[in-house]
Coordinates of C-alpha atoms in Angstrom, one line a residue:
X4 CA 15.2 1.8 -1.2
X5 CA 12.8 3.1 -3.5
X6 CA 10.0 5.7 -2.2
X7 CA 6.4 5.4 -3.4
X8 CA 3.5 7.8 -2.4
X9 CA -0.1 6.6 -1.8
X10 CA -2.9 9.3 -2.5
X11 CA -6.6 9.4 -2.3
X12 CA -8.7 10.3 -5.4
X13 CA -10.4 13.1 -3.5
X14 CA -11.6 15.8 -5.7
X15 CA -10.4 18.0 -7.2
X16 CA -8.6 15.5 -9.4
X17 CA -6.0 18.2 -10.5
X18 CA -4.8 18.2 -6.9
X19 CA -4.0 14.5 -7.2
X20 CA -2.1 15.0 -10.4
X21 CA -0.3 17.8 -8.9
X22 CA 0.9 15.8 -5.9
X23 CA 2.0 13.0 -8.3
X24 CA 4.1 15.6 -10.3
X25 CA 5.7 16.7 -7.2
X26 CA 6.6 13.3 -6.1
X27 CA 8.3 12.6 -9.3
X28 CA 10.3 15.7 -9.0
X29 CA 11.2 14.8 -5.5
X30 CA 12.4 11.4 -6.7
X31 CA 9.6 9.3 -5.8
X32 CA 9.6 6.0 -8.1
X33 CA 5.9 4.8 -7.6
X34 CA 2.5 6.5 -7.3
X35 CA -0.3 4.7 -5.9
X36 CA -3.8 5.7 -5.1
X37 CA -6.7 4.0 -3.2
X38 CA -9.4 2.2 -5.1
X39 CA -13.0 2.7 -3.8
X40 CA -15.3 3.9 -6.3
X41 CA -18.1 5.1 -4.1
X42 CA -15.6 6.7 -1.3
X43 CA -13.5 8.4 -4.0
X44 CA -13.0 9.4 -7.7
X45 CA -12.4 6.7 -10.4
X46 CA -8.6 5.9 -10.2
X47 CA -8.0 4.7 -13.8
X48 CA -9.3 8.1 -15.2
X49 CA -6.9 9.9 -12.8
X50 CA -4.0 7.7 -13.8
X51 CA -4.2 8.8 -17.4
X52 CA -3.8 12.3 -16.2
X53 CA -0.9 11.5 -13.8
X54 CA 0.8 9.6 -16.6
X55 CA 0.3 12.4 -19.0
X56 CA 1.7 15.0 -16.6
X57 CA 4.7 12.7 -15.5
X58 CA 7.5 11.1 -17.3
X59 CA 9.1 8.3 -15.1
X60 CA 6.9 7.2 -12.2
X61 CA 5.2 4.0 -12.2
X62 CA 1.5 4.3 -11.5
X63 CA -1.4 1.9 -10.0
X64 CA -3.8 1.1 -7.1
X65 CA -3.1 0.2 -3.7
X66 CA -5.1 -1.7 -3.9
X67 CA -7.7 -3.0 -6.5
X68 CA -9.8 -6.1 -6.1
X69 CA -11.5 -8.7 -8.3
X70 CA -14.9 -8.3 -6.5
X71 CA -15.9 -4.9 -8.0
X72 CA -14.0 -4.9 -11.1
X73 CA -14.3 -7.6 -13.9
X74 CA -10.7 -9.0 -14.2
X75 CA -10.8 -8.8 -17.9
X76 CA -11.8 -5.1 -17.8
X77 CA -9.0 -4.6 -15.4
X78 CA -6.5 -6.2 -17.6
X79 CA -7.7 -3.8 -20.6
X80 CA -7.4 -0.8 -18.3
X81 CA -3.8 -1.5 -17.7
X82 CA -2.9 -2.7 -21.1
X83 CA -4.5 0.6 -22.6
X84 CA -2.5 2.9 -20.3
X85 CA 0.6 0.9 -21.2
X86 CA 0.0 1.5 -24.9
X87 CA -0.4 5.2 -24.3
X88 CA 2.2 5.9 -22.0
X89 CA 4.7 2.9 -21.9
X90 CA 4.9 0.2 -19.4
X91 CA 4.6 2.4 -16.5
X92 CA 1.6 0.8 -14.7
X93 CA 1.6 -1.5 -11.7
X94 CA -1.3 -3.6 -10.1
X95 CA -1.6 -3.8 -6.3
X96 CA -4.4 -6.3 -5.7
X97 CA -6.1 -7.6 -2.5
X98 CA -9.1 -9.6 -1.7
X99 CA -11.4 -6.4 -1.4
X100 CA -11.9 -4.0 1.7
X101 CA -13.6 -0.7 1.4
X102 CA -14.8 -0.9 -2.1
X103 CA -16.6 -4.1 -1.3
X104 CA -17.7 -3.4 2.5
X105 CA -19.3 -0.1 1.5
X106 CA -21.8 -2.1 -0.7
X107 CA -22.3 -4.9 1.8
X108 CA -20.2 -7.2 -0.3
X109 CA -17.8 -9.8 0.6
X110 CA -13.9 -10.0 -0.1
X111 CA -13.2 -12.8 -2.6
X112 CA -11.6 -16.1 -1.6
X113 CA -8.0 -16.6 -1.9
X114 CA -8.6 -19.1 -4.8
X115 CA -10.6 -16.4 -6.7
X116 CA -7.7 -13.8 -5.9
X117 CA -5.2 -16.5 -7.2
X118 CA -7.1 -16.7 -10.6
X119 CA -7.6 -13.1 -10.9
X120 CA -3.8 -12.5 -10.5
X121 CA -3.2 -14.7 -13.3
X122 CA -5.8 -13.4 -15.7
X123 CA -5.0 -9.7 -15.0
X124 CA -1.1 -10.1 -15.3
X125 CA -1.4 -12.6 -18.1
X126 CA -3.8 -10.3 -20.3
X127 CA -1.9 -7.1 -19.4
X128 CA 1.4 -8.7 -20.4
X129 CA 0.6 -10.0 -23.8
X130 CA -0.2 -13.5 -23.0
X131 CA -3.1 -15.9 -23.6
X132 CA -5.0 -17.1 -20.7
X133 CA -8.0 -19.6 -20.0
X134 CA -10.9 -17.9 -18.4
X135 CA -14.4 -19.2 -17.8
X136 CA -14.0 -21.8 -20.4
X137 CA -12.6 -19.4 -23.1
X138 CA -9.2 -18.6 -24.5
X139 CA -8.4 -14.9 -24.2
X140 CA -6.0 -12.4 -25.3
X141 CA -5.5 -8.6 -25.9
X142 CA -4.1 -8.5 -29.5
X143 CA -3.8 -5.0 -29.7
X144 CA -0.8 -4.4 -27.3
X145 CA 1.2 -7.7 -27.0
X146 CA 4.0 -5.7 -25.7
X147 CA 2.4 -4.5 -22.6
X148 CA 3.9 -5.8 -19.3
X149 CA 2.2 -5.5 -15.8
X150 CA 3.5 -6.5 -12.5
X151 CA 1.2 -7.5 -9.9
X152 CA 1.9 -6.9 -6.1
X153 CA -0.3 -8.6 -3.5
X154 CA -1.5 -7.0 -0.3
X155 CA -1.7 -9.5 2.7
X156 CA -1.8 -10.0 6.4
X157 CA -3.0 -13.4 7.3
X158 CA -0.8 -16.6 6.9
X159 CA -2.7 -18.1 3.8
X160 CA -2.7 -14.8 2.0
X161 CA 1.1 -14.3 2.8
X162 CA 1.7 -17.9 1.4
X163 CA -0.2 -17.1 -1.8
X164 CA 1.7 -13.9 -2.3
X165 CA 5.0 -15.9 -2.2
X166 CA 3.7 -18.4 -4.7
X167 CA 2.5 -16.1 -7.4
X168 CA 3.1 -12.4 -6.6
X169 CA 5.7 -10.2 -8.2
X170 CA 5.6 -8.0 -5.2
X171 CA 4.3 -7.9 -1.8
X172 CA 2.6 -4.9 0.0
X173 CA 2.4 -4.8 3.8
X174 CA 0.3 -1.8 5.1
X175 CA 2.2 -1.0 8.2
X176 CA 5.6 -0.4 9.5
X177 CA 6.0 -2.3 12.6
X178 CA 9.6 -3.9 12.4
X179 CA 8.4 -7.2 14.1
X180 CA 5.4 -7.6 11.8
X181 CA 7.5 -6.7 8.8
X182 CA 10.2 -9.4 9.7
X183 CA 7.3 -12.0 10.2
X184 CA 5.5 -11.1 7.0
X185 CA 8.6 -10.9 4.8
X186 CA 9.9 -14.4 6.1
X187 CA 6.5 -15.9 5.6
X188 CA 6.3 -14.5 1.9
X189 CA 9.9 -15.7 1.1
X190 CA 9.6 -19.0 2.7
X191 CA 6.5 -19.7 0.5
X192 CA 8.2 -18.5 -2.6
X193 CA 11.1 -21.0 -1.9
X194 CA 8.6 -23.9 -1.3
X195 CA 7.0 -22.8 -4.7
X196 CA 10.3 -23.1 -6.3
X197 CA 10.7 -19.5 -7.0
X198 CA 13.6 -17.3 -6.0
X199 CA 12.4 -15.6 -2.8
X200 CA 14.5 -12.4 -3.6
X201 CA 12.7 -11.8 -6.7
X202 CA 9.6 -10.9 -4.8
X203 CA 9.7 -7.2 -4.3
X204 CA 8.8 -6.2 -0.8
X205 CA 6.7 -2.8 -0.2
X206 CA 5.9 -1.5 3.1
X207 CA 3.1 1.3 3.0
X208 CA 2.3 3.6 6.0
X209 CA 1.6 7.3 6.6
X210 CA 4.8 9.4 7.4
X211 CA 4.5 12.9 9.0
X212 CA 7.6 14.9 9.5
X213 CA 7.5 17.3 12.6
X214 CA 10.5 19.3 12.0
X215 CA 13.6 19.4 14.2
X216 CA 12.2 20.9 17.5
X217 CA 13.4 18.6 20.5
X218 CA 10.4 16.2 21.4
X219 CA 11.1 16.9 25.0
X220 CA 10.2 20.6 24.6
X221 CA 6.6 22.0 24.8
X222 CA 6.7 22.9 21.0
X223 CA 8.1 19.4 20.0
X224 CA 5.6 17.7 22.2
X225 CA 2.6 19.5 20.8
X226 CA 4.0 18.8 17.1
X227 CA 4.4 15.2 18.0
X228 CA 0.9 14.9 19.4
X229 CA -0.6 16.4 16.4
X230 CA 1.3 14.3 14.1
X231 CA 0.0 11.2 16.0
X232 CA -3.6 12.3 15.8
X233 CA -3.3 13.0 12.1
X234 CA -2.1 9.3 11.5
X235 CA -4.3 7.7 13.9
X236 CA -6.8 6.8 11.2
X237 CA -4.3 4.3 9.8
X238 CA -4.3 2.0 12.9
X239 CA -8.1 1.8 12.4
X240 CA -7.8 0.9 8.8
X241 CA -5.3 -1.9 9.6
X242 CA -7.4 -3.1 12.6
X243 CA -10.3 -4.0 10.1
X244 CA -8.1 -6.8 8.5
X245 CA -6.5 -7.7 11.8
X246 CA -10.0 -8.1 13.4
X247 CA -10.7 -10.8 10.8
X248 CA -7.6 -12.6 11.3
X249 CA -8.2 -12.6 15.2
X250 CA -11.8 -13.7 14.6
X251 CA -10.5 -16.8 12.5
X252 CA -7.3 -17.8 14.4
X253 CA -7.4 -16.1 17.7
X254 CA -4.6 -13.8 19.0
X255 CA -1.3 -15.3 18.3
X256 CA -3.2 -18.3 16.4
X257 CA -1.5 -20.4 13.5
X258 CA -2.6 -21.6 10.1
X259 CA -2.4 -25.2 9.5
X260 CA -0.2 -25.8 6.6
X261 CA 0.9 -22.4 6.4
X262 CA 4.1 -22.9 8.5
X263 CA 3.6 -19.5 10.5
X264 CA 2.4 -18.5 13.9
X265 CA 0.7 -14.8 13.8
X266 CA 2.7 -12.5 16.1
X267 CA 1.0 -10.8 19.0
X268 CA 2.6 -7.6 17.7
X269 CA 0.0 -7.7 14.9
X270 CA -2.9 -9.0 16.9
X271 CA -3.0 -7.6 20.4
X272 CA -3.6 -3.8 19.4
X273 CA -7.4 -4.6 18.2
X274 CA -8.4 -5.7 21.7
X275 CA -10.2 -2.5 22.2
X276 CA -11.7 -2.1 18.8
X277 CA -15.6 -1.8 18.8
X278 CA -16.5 -1.0 15.3
X279 CA -15.7 0.8 12.1
X280 CA -17.4 3.4 9.7
X281 CA -16.2 3.0 6.1
X282 CA -17.5 6.5 5.3
X283 CA -14.6 7.7 7.3
X284 CA -12.1 5.1 5.9
X285 CA -8.5 6.6 5.4
X286 CA -9.4 10.1 6.8
X287 CA -7.6 11.9 9.6
X288 CA -9.9 12.4 12.4
X289 CA -11.7 9.1 12.0
X290 CA -14.0 8.8 15.2
X291 CA -13.6 5.0 15.3
X292 CA -9.9 4.9 16.1
X293 CA -9.9 5.9 19.7
X294 CA -8.4 2.5 20.6
X295 CA -5.4 3.2 18.6
X296 CA -2.7 4.5 21.0
X297 CA 0.3 6.6 20.3
X298 CA 2.5 3.9 20.8
X299 CA 0.6 1.9 18.1
X300 CA 0.8 5.1 15.8
X301 CA 4.5 5.2 16.5
X302 CA 5.0 1.5 15.6
X303 CA 2.8 1.4 12.5
X304 CA 3.8 4.7 10.9
X305 CA 6.9 7.1 10.6
X306 CA 6.4 10.1 12.9
X307 CA 8.9 12.6 14.1
X308 CA 11.9 14.7 12.9
X309 CA 13.7 13.9 9.6
X310 CA 16.4 11.9 11.4
X311 CA 13.7 9.6 13.1
X312 CA 12.4 8.9 9.5
X313 CA 16.0 7.9 8.3
X314 CA 16.4 5.8 11.2
X315 CA 13.1 4.0 10.6
X316 CA 13.9 3.5 7.0
X317 CA 17.2 2.1 7.4
X318 CA 15.6 -0.5 9.8
X319 CA 13.1 -1.6 7.2
X320 CA 16.0 -1.8 4.4
X321 CA 17.8 -4.2 6.7
X322 CA 14.6 -6.2 7.0
X323 CA 14.4 -6.5 3.1
X324 CA 12.2 -3.8 2.2
X325 CA 12.5 -2.6 -1.5
X326 CA 10.1 0.2 -1.3
X327 CA 8.5 2.4 1.5
X328 CA 5.4 4.0 0.1
X329 CA 4.2 7.1 2.1
X330 CA 0.4 7.5 2.8
X331 CA -0.4 11.1 2.6
X332 CA -3.8 11.2 4.3
X333 CA -3.1 14.0 6.6
X334 CA -2.9 17.8 6.8
X335 CA 1.0 18.2 5.6
X336 CA 1.0 16.5 2.3
X337 CA 3.2 19.1 0.6
X338 CA 5.5 19.5 3.4
X339 CA 5.8 15.7 3.8
X340 CA 6.8 15.3 0.4
X341 CA 9.2 18.2 0.3
X342 CA 10.9 16.8 3.5
X343 CA 11.2 13.4 1.9
X344 CA 12.4 14.7 -1.4
X345 CA 15.0 17.1 0.0
X346 CA 16.0 15.6 3.4
X347 CA 14.9 12.0 4.2
X348 CA 15.4 10.5 0.8
X349 CA 18.8 12.0 0.2
X350 CA 20.1 11.0 3.6
X351 CA 18.9 7.4 3.3
X352 CA 20.8 7.1 -0.1
X353 CA 23.8 8.7 1.3
X354 CA 23.8 6.2 4.0
X355 CA 23.4 3.4 1.6
X356 CA 26.3 4.4 -0.6
X357 CA 28.4 4.9 2.3
X358 CA 27.9 1.1 3.2
X359 CA 28.7 -0.1 -0.2

């Protein structure tokens, strides 16, 4: 299993670049960032500095959207970075969340998302595409290549991902939801005549390593409680997407023609949700996440001593996950990178080799 890291573009930008350098040193394969142009700094400017300061990592947004960025401009940005630094970029994309909501916009439709994926990937991969009645290409970098991974939760979005995505991004680590989502994506890929195993699977969630103190001791309980509080924001972020699904289909509803039923493991936790302030989006201490229990944090995130993280990563790998991307939106960024680079990652790789 590859390891990625997901960063916010909070100033100062040099700190984001430094975390990316650390991640590469610790063996991470991917560096992702949020893409909300009003909440954080412009990611593509920061990407150029990350790519300049590193040698191997693949860099891109988790996730961009076709609503706030013209798709031809997005393709040109990726192709330019690839020309400058080699083909080391990746495009995570979705319908639009914080970047759109904060300006009172609306996410794009799935049809618009499908078209955007084709245009961005085609132009940034040296191809000729049809767009708005014009035949377009980027003649100055025919050797550029860009994989596009799609972020999805609902049945139709999962189906779209399987039909056209190079990869699938699921932003939570609950094993039941992972198993359901991966099955839905792969079934859709197979129905579309694709190799279902060719769609890469990425699970992204906060990870917080608490140390080796026993959790049943006072120090261990305090450390675990602090870690839960630092990661609770994530349940609120996921809840935004899940609330839309519940509003459309109802808890445990199904999508006609999609061939899947939404699991209660995904929908039930938003029952106590009352609202959300995007000005606190993706931040520890978010005041709109009181409905997120410790049990939900434990299911959705990876929290605890190193051996607990190794156990959870093995579980995800067994479900077909190719990459786990660590959200670092908490107060232990450097410590988490170090723990994953020096302890968790090597342990997972050793166990994988032992099974071969």
